[in-house]
PDB file of C-alpha atoms in Angstrom:
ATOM      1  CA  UNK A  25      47.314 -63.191   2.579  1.00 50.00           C
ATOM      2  CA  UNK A  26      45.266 -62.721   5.911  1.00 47.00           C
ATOM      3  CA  UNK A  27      46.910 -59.557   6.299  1.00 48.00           C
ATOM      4  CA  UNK A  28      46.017 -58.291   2.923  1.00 48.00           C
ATOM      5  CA  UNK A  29      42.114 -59.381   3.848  1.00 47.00           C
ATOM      6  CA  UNK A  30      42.096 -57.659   6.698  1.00 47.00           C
ATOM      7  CA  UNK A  31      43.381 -54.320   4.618  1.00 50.00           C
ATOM      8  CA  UNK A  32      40.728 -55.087   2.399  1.00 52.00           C
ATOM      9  CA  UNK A  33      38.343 -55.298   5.117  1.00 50.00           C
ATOM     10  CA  UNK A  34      39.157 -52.507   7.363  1.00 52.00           C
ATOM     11  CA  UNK A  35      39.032 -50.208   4.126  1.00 52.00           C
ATOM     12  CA  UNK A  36      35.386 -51.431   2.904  1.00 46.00           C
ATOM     13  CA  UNK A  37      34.316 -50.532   7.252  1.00 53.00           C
ATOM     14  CA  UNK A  38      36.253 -47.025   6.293  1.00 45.00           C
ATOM     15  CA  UNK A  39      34.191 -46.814   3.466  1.00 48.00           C
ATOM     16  CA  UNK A  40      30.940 -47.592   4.701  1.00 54.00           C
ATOM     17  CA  UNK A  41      31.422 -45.312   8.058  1.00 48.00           C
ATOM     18  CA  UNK A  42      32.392 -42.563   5.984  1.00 43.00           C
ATOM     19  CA  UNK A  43      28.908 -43.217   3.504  1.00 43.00           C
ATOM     20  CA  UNK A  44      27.106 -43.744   6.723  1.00 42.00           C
ATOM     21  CA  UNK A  45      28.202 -40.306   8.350  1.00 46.00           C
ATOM     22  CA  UNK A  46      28.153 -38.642   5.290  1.00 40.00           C
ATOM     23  CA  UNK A  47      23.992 -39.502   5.429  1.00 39.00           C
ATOM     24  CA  UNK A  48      23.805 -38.708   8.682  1.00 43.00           C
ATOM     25  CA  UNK A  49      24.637 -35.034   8.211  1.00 37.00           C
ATOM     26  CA  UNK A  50      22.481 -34.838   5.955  1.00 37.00           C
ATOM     27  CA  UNK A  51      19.881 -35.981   7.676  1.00 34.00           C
ATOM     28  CA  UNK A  52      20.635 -33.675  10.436  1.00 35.00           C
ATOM     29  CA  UNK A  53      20.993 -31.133   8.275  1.00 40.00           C
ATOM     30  CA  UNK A  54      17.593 -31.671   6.572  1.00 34.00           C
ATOM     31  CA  UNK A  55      15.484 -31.404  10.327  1.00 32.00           C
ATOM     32  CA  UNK A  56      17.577 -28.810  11.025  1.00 34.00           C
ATOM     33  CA  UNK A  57      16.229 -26.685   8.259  1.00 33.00           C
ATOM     34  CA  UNK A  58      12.460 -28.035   8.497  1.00 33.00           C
ATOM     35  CA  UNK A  59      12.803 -26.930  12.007  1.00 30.00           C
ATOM     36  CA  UNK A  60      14.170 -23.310  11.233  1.00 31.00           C
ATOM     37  CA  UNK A  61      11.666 -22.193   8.607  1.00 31.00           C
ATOM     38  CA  UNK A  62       8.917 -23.942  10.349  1.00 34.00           C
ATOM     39  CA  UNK A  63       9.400 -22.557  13.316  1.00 32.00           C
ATOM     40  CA  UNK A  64       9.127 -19.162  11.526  1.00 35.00           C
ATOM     41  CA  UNK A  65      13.115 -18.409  12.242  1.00 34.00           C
ATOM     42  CA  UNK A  66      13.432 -17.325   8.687  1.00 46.00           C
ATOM     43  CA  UNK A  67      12.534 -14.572   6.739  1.00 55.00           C
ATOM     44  CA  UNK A  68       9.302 -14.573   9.192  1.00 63.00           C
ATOM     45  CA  UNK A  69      11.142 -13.480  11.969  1.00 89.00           C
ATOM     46  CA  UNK A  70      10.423 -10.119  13.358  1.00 93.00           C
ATOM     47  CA  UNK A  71      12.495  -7.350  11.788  1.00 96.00           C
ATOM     48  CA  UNK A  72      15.231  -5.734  13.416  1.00 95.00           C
ATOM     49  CA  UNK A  73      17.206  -2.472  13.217  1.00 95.00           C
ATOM     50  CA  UNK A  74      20.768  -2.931  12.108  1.00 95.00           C
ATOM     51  CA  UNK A  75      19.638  -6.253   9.941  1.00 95.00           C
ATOM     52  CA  UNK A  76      16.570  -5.605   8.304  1.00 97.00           C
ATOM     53  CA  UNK A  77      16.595  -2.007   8.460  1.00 98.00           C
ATOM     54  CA  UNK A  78      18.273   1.138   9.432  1.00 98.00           C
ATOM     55  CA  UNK A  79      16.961   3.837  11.428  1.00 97.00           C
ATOM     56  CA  UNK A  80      17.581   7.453   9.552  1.00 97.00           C
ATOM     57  CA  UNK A  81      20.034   9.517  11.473  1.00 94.00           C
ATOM     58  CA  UNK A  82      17.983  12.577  13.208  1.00 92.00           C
ATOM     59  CA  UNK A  83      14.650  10.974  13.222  1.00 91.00           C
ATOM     60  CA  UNK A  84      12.029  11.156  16.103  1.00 90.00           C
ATOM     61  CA  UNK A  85      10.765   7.697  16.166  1.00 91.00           C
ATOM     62  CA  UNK A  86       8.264   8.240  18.351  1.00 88.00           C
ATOM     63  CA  UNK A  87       7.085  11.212  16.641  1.00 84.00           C
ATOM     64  CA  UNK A  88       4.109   9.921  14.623  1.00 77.00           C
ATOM     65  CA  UNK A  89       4.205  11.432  10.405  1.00 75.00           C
ATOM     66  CA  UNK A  90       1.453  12.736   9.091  1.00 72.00           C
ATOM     67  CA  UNK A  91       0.860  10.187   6.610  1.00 79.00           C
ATOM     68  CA  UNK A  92       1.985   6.693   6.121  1.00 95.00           C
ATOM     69  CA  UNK A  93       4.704   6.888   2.936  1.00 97.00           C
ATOM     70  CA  UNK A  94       6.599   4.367   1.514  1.00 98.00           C
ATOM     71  CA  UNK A  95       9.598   6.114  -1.059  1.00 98.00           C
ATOM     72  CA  UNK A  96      11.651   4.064  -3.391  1.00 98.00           C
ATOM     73  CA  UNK A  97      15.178   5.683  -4.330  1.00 98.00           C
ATOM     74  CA  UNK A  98      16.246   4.207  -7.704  1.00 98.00           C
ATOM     75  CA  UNK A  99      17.977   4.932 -10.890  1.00 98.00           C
ATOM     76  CA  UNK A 100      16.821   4.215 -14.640  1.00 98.00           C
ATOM     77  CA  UNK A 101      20.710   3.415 -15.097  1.00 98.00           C
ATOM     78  CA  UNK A 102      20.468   0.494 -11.857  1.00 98.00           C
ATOM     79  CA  UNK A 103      19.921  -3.333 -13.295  1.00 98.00           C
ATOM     80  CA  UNK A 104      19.168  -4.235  -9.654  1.00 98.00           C
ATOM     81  CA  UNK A 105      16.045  -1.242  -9.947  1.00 98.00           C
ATOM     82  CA  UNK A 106      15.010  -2.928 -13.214  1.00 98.00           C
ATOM     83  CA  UNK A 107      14.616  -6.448 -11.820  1.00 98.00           C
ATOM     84  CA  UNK A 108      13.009  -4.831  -9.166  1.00 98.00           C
ATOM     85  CA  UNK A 109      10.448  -3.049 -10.456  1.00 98.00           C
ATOM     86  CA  UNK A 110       8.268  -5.641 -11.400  1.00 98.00           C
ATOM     87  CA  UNK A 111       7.263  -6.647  -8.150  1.00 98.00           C
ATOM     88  CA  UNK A 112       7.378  -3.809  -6.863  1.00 98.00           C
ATOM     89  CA  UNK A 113       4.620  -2.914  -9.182  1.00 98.00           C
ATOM     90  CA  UNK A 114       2.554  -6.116  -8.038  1.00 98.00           C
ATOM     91  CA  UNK A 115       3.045  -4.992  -4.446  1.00 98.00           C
ATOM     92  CA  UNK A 116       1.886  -1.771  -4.953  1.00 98.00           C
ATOM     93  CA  UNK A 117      -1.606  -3.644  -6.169  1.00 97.00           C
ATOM     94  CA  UNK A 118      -2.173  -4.655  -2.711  1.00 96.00           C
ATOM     95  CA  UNK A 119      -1.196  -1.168  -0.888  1.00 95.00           C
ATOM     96  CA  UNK A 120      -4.028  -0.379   1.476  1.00 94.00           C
ATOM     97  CA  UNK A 121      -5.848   3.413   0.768  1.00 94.00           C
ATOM     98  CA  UNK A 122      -3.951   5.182   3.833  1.00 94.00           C
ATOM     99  CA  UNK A 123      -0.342   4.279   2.350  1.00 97.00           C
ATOM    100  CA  UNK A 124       1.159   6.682  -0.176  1.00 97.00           C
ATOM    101  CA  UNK A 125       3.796   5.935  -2.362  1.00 98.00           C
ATOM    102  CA  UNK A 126       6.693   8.118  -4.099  1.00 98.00           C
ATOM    103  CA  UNK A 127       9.712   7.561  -6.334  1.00 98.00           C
ATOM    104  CA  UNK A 128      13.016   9.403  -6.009  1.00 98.00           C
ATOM    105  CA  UNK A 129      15.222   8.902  -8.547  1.00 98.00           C
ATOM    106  CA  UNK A 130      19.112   9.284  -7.642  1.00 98.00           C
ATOM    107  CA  UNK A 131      21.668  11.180  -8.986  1.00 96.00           C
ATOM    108  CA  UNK A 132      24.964   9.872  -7.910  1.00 96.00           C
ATOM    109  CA  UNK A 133      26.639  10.511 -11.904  1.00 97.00           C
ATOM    110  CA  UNK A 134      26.113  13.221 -14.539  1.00 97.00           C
ATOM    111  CA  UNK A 135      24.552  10.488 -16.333  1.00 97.00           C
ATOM    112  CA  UNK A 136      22.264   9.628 -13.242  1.00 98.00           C
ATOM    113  CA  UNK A 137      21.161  12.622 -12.758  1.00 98.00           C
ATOM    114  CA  UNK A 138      20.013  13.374 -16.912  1.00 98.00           C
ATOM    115  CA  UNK A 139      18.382   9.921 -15.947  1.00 98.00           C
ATOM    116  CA  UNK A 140      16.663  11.127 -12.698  1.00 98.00           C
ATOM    117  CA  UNK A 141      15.894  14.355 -14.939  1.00 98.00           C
ATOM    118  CA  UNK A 142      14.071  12.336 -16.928  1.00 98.00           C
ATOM    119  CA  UNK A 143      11.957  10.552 -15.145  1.00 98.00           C
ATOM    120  CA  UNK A 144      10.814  14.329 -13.218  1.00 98.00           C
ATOM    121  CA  UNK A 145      10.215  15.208 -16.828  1.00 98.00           C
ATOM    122  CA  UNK A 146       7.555  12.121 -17.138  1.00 98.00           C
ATOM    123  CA  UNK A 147       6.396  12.658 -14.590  1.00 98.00           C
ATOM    124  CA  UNK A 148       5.411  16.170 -15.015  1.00 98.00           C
ATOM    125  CA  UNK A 149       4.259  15.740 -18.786  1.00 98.00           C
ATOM    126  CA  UNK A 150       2.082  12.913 -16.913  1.00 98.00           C
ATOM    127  CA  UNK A 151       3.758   9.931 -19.387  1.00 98.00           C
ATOM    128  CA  UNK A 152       4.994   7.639 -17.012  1.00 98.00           C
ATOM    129  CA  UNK A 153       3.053   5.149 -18.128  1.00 97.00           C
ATOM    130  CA  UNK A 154       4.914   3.005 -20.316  1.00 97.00           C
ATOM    131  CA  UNK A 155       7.521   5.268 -20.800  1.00 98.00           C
ATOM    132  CA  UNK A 156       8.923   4.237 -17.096  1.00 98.00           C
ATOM    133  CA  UNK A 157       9.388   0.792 -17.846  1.00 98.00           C
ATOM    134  CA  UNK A 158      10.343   1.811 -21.610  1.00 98.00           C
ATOM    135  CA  UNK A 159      13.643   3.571 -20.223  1.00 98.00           C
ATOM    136  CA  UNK A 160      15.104   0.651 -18.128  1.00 98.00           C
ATOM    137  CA  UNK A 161      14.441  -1.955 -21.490  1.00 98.00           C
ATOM    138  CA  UNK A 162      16.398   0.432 -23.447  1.00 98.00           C
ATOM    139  CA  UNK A 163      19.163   1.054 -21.382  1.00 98.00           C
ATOM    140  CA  UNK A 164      19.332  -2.782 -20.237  1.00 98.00           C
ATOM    141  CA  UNK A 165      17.879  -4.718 -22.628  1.00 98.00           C
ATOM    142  CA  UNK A 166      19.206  -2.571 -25.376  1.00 97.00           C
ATOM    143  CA  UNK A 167      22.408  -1.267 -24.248  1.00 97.00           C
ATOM    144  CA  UNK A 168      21.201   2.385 -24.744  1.00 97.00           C
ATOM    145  CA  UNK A 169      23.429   5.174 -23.850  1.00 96.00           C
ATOM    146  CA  UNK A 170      21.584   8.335 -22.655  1.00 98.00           C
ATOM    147  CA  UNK A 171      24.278  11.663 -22.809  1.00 97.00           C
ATOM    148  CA  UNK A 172      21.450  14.479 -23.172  1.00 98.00           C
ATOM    149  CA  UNK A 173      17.895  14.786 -21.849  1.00 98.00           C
ATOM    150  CA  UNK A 174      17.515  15.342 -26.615  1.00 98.00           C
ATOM    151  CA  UNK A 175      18.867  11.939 -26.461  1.00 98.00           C
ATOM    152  CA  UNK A 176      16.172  10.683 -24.174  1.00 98.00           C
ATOM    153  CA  UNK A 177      13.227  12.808 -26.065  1.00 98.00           C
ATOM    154  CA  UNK A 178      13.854  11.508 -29.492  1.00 98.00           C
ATOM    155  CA  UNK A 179      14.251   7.430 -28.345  1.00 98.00           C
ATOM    156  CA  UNK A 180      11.074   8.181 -26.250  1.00 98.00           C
ATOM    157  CA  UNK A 181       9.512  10.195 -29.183  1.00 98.00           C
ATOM    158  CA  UNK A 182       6.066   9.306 -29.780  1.00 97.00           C
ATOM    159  CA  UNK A 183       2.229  10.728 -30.741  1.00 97.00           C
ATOM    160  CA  UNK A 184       1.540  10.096 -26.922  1.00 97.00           C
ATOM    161  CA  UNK A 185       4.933  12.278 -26.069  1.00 98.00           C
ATOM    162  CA  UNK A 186       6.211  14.060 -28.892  1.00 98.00           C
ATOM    163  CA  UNK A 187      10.520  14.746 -28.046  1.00 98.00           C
ATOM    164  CA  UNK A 188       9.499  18.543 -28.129  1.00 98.00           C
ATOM    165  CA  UNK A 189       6.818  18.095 -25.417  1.00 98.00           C
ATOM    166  CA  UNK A 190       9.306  15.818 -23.198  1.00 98.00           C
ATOM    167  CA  UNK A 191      11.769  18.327 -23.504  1.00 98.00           C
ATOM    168  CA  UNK A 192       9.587  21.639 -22.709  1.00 98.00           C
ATOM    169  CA  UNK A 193       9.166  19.323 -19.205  1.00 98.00           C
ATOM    170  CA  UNK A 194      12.357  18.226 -19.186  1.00 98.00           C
ATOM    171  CA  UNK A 195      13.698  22.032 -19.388  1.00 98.00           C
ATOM    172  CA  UNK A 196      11.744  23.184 -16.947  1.00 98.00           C
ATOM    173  CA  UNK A 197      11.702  25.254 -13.548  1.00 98.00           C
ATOM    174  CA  UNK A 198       9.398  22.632 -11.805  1.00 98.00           C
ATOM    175  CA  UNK A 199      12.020  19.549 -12.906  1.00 98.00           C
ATOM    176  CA  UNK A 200      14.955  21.249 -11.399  1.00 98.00           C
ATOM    177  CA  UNK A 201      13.037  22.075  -8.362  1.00 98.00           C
ATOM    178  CA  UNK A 202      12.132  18.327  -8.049  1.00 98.00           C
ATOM    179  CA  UNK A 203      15.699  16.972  -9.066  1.00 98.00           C
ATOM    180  CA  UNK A 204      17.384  19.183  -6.154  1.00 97.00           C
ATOM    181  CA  UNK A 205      14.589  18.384  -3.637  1.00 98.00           C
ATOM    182  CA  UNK A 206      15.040  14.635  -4.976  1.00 97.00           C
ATOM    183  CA  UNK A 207      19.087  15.151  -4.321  1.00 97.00           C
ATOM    184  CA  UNK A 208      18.740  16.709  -0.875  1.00 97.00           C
ATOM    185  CA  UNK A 209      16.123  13.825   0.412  1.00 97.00           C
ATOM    186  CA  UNK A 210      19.020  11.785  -1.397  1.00 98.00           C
ATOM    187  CA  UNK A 211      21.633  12.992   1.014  1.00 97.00           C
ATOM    188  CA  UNK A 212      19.237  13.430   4.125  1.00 96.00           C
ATOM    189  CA  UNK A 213      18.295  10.030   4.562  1.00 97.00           C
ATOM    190  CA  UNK A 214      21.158   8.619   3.789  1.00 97.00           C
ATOM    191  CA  UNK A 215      21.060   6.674   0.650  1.00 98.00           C
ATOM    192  CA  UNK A 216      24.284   5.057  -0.500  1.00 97.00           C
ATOM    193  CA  UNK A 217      22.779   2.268  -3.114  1.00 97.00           C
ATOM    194  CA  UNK A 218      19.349   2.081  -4.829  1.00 98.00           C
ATOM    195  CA  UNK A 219      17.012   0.256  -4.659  1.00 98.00           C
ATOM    196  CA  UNK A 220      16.132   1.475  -1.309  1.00 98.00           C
ATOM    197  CA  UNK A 221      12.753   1.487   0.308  1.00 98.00           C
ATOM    198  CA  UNK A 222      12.290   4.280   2.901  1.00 98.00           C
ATOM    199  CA  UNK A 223       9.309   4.340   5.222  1.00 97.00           C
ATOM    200  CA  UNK A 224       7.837   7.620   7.232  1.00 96.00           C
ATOM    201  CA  UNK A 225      10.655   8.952   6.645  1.00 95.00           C
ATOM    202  CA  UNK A 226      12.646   7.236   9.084  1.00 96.00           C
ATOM    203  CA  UNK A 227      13.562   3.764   8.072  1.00 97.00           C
ATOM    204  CA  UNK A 228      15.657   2.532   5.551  1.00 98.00           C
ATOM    205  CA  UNK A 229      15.230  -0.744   3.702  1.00 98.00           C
ATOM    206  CA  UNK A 230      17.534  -2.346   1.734  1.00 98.00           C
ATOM    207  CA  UNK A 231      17.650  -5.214  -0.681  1.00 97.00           C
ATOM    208  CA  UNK A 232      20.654  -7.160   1.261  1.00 95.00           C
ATOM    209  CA  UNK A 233      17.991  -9.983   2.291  1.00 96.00           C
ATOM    210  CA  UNK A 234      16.317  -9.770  -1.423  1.00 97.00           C
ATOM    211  CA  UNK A 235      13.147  -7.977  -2.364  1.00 97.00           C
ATOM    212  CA  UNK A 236      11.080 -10.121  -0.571  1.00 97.00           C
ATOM    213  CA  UNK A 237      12.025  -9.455   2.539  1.00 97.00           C
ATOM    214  CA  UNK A 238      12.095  -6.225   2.266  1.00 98.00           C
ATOM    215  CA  UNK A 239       8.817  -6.036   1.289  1.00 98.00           C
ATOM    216  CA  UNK A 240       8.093  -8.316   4.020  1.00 97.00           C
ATOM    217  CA  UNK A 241      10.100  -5.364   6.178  1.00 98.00           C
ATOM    218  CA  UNK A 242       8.123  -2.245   4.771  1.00 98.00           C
ATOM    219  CA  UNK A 243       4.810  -3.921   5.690  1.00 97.00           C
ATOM    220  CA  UNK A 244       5.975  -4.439   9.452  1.00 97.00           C
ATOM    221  CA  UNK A 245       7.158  -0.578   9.708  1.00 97.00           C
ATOM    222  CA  UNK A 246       4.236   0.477   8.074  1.00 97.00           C
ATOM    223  CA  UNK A 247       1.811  -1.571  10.615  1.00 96.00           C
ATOM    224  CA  UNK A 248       4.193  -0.187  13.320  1.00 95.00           C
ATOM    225  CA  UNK A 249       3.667   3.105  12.079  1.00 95.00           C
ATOM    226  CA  UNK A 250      -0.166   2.943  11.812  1.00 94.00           C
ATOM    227  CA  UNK A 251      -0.465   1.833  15.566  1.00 93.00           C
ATOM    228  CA  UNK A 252       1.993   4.507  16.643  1.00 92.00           C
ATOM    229  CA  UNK A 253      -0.569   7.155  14.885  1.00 88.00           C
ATOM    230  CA  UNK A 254      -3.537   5.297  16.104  1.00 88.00           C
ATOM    231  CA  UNK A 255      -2.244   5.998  19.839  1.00 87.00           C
ATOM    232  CA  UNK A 256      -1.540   9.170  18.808  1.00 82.00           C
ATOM    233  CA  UNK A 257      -4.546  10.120  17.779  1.00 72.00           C
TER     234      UNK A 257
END
């Protein structure tokens, strides 16, 4: 009987050790975590090549650009570019007046590059507006299917952008131009999945950390960029 207390005794101590250490991880793990995000060793930390970023094979980094440009490489046909592009947008709101900024879509599939086709063509019949945020609903909220630039004219068909107009820009010598330019910066700096920020032409950003951060990223190259000119200068 004594013995069988003692089981029952030694078990509840098991127990309450095991509840005991159990909370104390936690509570390790809880300071552990205040400590690492407020002491800025988070997403806050200073950006580094080969994590945050990749330097562009064949760039002069010390070479100052021209002008300070941010490019996005997407796709109409990417979900990830879709869920994107909303902030995006919102960043763009708070770009200061000596940053550009440029889309270039990809064409990595036939139906890629109708899609990157496409948004050359809106571009050039100036109806992105709408219309840019119109094709990624009905491809991925819709489940639309896109074979032909016709295809894309007549769901796109409107008083704004009549199909015929779309497809006089879509057609044209000016599109191609941009889609092969658009394909060779493709290649050039190295883009192998979208969305992907580039900045001055010689970083690449990538969405592996999530959009904020690479936000977060673009604005440290871009101030890196701007005192690189200003000691240029």
């Amino acid at each position: 009987m004594a013995a069988a207390k003692k089981r029952s005794a030694d078990k509840v101590q098991l127990t309450r050790n095991l509840i005991l250490g159990f909370l104390g991880l936690l509570v390790l793990g809880f300071v552990a975590t205040t400590f690492y995000f407020g002491a800025g060793l988070s997403q806050n930390t200073v950006p580094q090549a080969g994590t945050d970023f990749e330097v562009i094979e064949g760039v002069e980094l010390t070479q100052p650009r021209r002008s300070l440009l941010v490019e996005e490489y997407f796709s109409y046909g990417c979900i990830h570019c879709k869920n994107f592009d909303p902030e995006l947008e919102a960043w763009l709101t708070t770009l200061p007046e000596d940053v550009e900024f440029a889309r270039k879509p990809t064409a990595f599939s036939r139906t890629w590059s109708i899609l990157a086709q496409a948004y050359y063509a809106l571009e050039k019949a100036e109806a992105l507006e709408g219309n840019h945020e119109q094709l990624f609903k009905g491809i991925h909220n819709g489940g639309r299917m896109f074979n032909s630039g016709q295809d894309i004219a007549d769901y796109l068909d409107s008083q704004a952008l009549p199909a015929s107009e779309f497809m006089r820009a879509f057609n044209s010598r000016d599109v191609a131009r941009r889609l092969n330019r658009a394909t060779e910066d493709t290649r050039r700096a190295g883009i192998r999945a979208v969305p992907t920020l580039v900045v001055a032409g010689k970083y690449r950003v990538g969405m592996t950390h999530g959009a904020q951060r690479a936000l977060e990223v673009v604005e440290h190259l871009l101030e890196q960029e701007r005192a690189l000119l200003m000691k240029q200068s």
